[in-house]
Tab-separated table of C-alpha atoms in Angstrom:
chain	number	residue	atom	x	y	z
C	23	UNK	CA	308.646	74.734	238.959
C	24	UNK	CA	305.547	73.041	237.435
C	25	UNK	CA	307.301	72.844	233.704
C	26	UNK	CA	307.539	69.861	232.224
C	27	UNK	CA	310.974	69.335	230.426
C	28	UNK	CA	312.258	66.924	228.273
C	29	UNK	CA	314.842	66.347	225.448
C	30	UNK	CA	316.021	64.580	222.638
C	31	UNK	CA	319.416	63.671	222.028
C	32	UNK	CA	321.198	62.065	218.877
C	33	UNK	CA	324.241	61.437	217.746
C	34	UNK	CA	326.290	61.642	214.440
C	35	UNK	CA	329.370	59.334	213.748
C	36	UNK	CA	331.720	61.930	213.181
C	37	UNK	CA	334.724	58.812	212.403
C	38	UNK	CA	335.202	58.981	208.304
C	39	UNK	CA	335.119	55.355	208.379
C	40	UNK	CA	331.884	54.600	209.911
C	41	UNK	CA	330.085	57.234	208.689
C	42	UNK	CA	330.850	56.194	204.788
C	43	UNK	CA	329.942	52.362	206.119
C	44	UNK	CA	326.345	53.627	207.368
C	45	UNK	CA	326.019	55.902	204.427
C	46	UNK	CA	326.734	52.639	202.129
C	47	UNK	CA	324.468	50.578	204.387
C	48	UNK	CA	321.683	52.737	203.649
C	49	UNK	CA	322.106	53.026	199.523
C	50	UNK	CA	322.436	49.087	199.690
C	51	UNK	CA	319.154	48.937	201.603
C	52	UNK	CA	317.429	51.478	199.758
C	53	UNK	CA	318.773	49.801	196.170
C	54	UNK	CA	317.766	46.193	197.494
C	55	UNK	CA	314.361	47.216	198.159
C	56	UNK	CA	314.161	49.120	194.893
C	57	UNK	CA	315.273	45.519	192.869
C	58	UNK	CA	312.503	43.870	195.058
C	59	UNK	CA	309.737	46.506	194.379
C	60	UNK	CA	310.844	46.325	190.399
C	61	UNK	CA	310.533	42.537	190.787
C	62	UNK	CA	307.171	42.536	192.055
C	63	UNK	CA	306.168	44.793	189.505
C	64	UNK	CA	307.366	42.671	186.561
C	65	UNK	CA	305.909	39.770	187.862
C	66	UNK	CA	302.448	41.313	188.298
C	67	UNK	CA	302.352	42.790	185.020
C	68	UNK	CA	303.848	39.366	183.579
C	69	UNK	CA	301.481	37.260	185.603
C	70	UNK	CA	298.641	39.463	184.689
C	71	UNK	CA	299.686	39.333	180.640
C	72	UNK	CA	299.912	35.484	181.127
C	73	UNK	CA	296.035	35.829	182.422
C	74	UNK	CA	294.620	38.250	180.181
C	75	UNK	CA	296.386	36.077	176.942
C	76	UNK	CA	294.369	33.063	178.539
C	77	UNK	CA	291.356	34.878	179.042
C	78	UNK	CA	291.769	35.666	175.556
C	79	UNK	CA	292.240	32.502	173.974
C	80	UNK	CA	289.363	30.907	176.428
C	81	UNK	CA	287.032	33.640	174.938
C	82	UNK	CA	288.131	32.248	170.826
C	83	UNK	CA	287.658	28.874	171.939
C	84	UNK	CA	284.319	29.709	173.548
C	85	UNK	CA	283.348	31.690	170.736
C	86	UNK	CA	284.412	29.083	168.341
C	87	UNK	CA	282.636	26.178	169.685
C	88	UNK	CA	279.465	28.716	169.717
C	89	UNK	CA	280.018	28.715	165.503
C	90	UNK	CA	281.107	24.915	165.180
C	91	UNK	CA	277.530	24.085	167.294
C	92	UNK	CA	275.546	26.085	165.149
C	93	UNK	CA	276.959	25.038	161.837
C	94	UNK	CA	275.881	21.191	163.329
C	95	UNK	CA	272.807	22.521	164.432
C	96	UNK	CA	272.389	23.671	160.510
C	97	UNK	CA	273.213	20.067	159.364
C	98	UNK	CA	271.390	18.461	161.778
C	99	UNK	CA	268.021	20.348	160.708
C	100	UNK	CA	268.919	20.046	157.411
C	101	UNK	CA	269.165	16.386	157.601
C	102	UNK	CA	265.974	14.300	156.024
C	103	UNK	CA	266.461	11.944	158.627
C	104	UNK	CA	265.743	12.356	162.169
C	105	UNK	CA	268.309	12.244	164.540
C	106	UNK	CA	268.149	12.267	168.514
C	107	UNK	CA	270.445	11.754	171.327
C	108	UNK	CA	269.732	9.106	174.155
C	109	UNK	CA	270.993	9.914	177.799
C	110	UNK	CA	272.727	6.766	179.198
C	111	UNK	CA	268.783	6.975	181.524
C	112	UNK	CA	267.382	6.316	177.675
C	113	UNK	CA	266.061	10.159	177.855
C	114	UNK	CA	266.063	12.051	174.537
C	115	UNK	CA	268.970	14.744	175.179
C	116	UNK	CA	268.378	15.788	172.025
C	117	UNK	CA	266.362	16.202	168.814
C	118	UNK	CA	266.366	17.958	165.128
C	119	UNK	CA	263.543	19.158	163.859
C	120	UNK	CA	262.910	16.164	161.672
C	121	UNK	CA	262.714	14.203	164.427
C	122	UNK	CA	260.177	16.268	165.915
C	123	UNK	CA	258.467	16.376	162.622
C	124	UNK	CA	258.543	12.384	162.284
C	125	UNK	CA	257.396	11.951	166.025
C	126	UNK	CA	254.319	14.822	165.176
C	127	UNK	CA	255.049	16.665	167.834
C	128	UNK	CA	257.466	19.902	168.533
C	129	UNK	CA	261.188	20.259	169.594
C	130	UNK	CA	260.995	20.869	173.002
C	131	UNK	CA	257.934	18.185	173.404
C	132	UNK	CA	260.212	15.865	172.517
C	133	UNK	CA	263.336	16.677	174.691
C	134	UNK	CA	263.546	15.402	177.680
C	135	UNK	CA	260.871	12.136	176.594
C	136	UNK	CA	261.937	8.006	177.047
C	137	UNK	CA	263.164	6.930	173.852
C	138	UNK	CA	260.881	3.836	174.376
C	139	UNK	CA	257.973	5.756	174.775
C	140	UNK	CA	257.746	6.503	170.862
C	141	UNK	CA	258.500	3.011	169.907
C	142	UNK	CA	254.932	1.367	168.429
C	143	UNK	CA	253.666	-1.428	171.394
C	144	UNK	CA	253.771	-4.057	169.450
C	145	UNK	CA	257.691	-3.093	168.676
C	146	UNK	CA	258.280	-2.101	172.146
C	147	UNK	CA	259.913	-4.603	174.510
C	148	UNK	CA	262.297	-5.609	171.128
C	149	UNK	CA	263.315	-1.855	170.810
C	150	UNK	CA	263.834	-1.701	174.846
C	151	UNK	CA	265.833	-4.698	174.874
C	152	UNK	CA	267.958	-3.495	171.528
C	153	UNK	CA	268.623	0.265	173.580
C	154	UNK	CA	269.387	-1.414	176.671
C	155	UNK	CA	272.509	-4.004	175.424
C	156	UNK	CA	273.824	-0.692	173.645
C	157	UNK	CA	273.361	1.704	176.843
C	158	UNK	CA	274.822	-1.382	179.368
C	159	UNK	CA	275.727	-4.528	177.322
C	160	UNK	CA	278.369	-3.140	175.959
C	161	UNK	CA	277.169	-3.519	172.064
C	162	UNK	CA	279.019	-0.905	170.047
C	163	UNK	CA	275.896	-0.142	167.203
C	164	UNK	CA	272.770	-1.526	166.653
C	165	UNK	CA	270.690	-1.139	163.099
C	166	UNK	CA	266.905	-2.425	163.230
C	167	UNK	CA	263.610	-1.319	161.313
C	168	UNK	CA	261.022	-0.333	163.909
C	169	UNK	CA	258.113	0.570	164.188
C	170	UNK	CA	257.240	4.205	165.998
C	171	UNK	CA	254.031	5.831	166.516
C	172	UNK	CA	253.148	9.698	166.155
C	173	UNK	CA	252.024	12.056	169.043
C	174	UNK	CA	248.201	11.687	167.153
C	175	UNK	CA	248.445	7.810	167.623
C	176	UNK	CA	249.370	7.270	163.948
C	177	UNK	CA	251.929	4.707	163.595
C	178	UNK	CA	255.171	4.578	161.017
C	179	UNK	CA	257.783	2.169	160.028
C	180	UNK	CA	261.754	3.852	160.629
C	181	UNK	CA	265.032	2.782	160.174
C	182	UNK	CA	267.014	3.339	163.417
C	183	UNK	CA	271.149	3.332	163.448
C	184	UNK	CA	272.504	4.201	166.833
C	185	UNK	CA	276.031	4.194	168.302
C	186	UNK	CA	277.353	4.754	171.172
C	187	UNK	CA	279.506	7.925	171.976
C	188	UNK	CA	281.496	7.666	174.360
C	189	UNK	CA	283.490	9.918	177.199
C	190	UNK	CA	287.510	9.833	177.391
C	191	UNK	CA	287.511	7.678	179.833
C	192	UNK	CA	285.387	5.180	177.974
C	193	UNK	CA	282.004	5.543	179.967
C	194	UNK	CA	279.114	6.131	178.015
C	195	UNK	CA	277.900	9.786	177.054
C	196	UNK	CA	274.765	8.894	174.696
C	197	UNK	CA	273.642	6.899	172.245
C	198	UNK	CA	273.325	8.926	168.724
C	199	UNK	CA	270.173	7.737	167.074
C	200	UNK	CA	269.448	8.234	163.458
C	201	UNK	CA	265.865	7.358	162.149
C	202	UNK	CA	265.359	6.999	158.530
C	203	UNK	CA	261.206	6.907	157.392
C	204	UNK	CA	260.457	3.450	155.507
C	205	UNK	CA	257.033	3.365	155.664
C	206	UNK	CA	256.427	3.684	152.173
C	207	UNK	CA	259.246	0.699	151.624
C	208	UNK	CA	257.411	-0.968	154.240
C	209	UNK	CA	254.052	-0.686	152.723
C	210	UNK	CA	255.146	-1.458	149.263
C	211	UNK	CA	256.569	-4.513	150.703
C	212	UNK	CA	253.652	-5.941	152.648
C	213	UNK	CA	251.416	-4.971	149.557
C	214	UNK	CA	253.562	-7.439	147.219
C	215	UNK	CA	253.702	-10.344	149.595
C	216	UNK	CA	249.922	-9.900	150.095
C	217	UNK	CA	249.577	-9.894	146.008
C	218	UNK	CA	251.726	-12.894	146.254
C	219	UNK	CA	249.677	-14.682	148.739
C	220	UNK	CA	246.850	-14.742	146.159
């Protein structure tokens, strides 16, 4: 009295038949979820080769277009003629450093400036008017003399040759601007027609 029993009872097909059946049952489970596990585990490591192979070609694209933007970079510097980039806003995106030399001023002054605001006054609504039918009037390239003045309020004579680069959907990205110095053309020029005035 006062114990607590219990039991457990089981039983054990003892019919040849059904016991080979549940025996089979079981190695067909047991194999099944084997072929699944297996499965999963080639996909994984197949999906995960797939990614790392990606990751690897993103990083030699990425490290390629590093080297192709600092052998223009190169170029660009090297250039004798200034060259700038015009945001579709007419911003400078960007400069080399004969640009910067040409405007008198340094790389990063001139980054982020209005194109306009570099252009000489009396050359200034002409050269506003010129940038804005290439930015919005649709006008493919545009080649005028113009002239600029210099951070120290010096003023020089430039050849400019833009065009427009655009996206690949046919939008506008920026106007590439190449600047030429023709002052000393220029002078010589206005120094002949004055000799020839006399």
């Amino acid at each position: 009295v006062g114990d607590i029993r219990g039991g457990i009872s089981f039983t054990i097909p003892l019919n040849q038949d059904s016991f080979l059946t549940s025996g089979i049952h079981n190695v067909t489970t047991t194999t099944g979820i084997g072929v699944i596990w297996v499965l999963g585990l080639m996909t994984i490591l197949l999906v995960g080769r797939s990614n790392l192979n990606r990751l690897q070609e993103r990083g030699r694209a990425e490290t390629a277009l590093r080297e192709s933007e600092g052998q223009l970079r190169t170029i660009f510097d090297a250039s004798e003629a200034g060259i700038i980039l015009v945001s579709p806003q007419g911003t400078i995106r960007y400069a080399n450093n004969r640009m910067a030399e040409m405007f008198g001023t340094t790389l990063q002054e001139v980054v982020g400036t209005h194109y306009t605001g570099h252009i000489h006054e009396s050359e200034k609504q002409a050269g506003g008017e010129r940038l804005h039918q290439v930015l919005y009037g649709g006008l493919e390239t545009v080649s005028s003399e113009r002239r600029y003045i210099r951070a120290d309020g010096t003023d020089f004579w430039g050849h400019f040759s833009g065009k427009r680069l655009n996206n690949a959907d046919g939008s506008l990205n920026a106007l590439v601007g190449v600047i030429t110095d023709i002052t000393e053309r220029k002078v010589s020029e206005e120094e002949n027609a004055r000799l020839q005035a006399e």
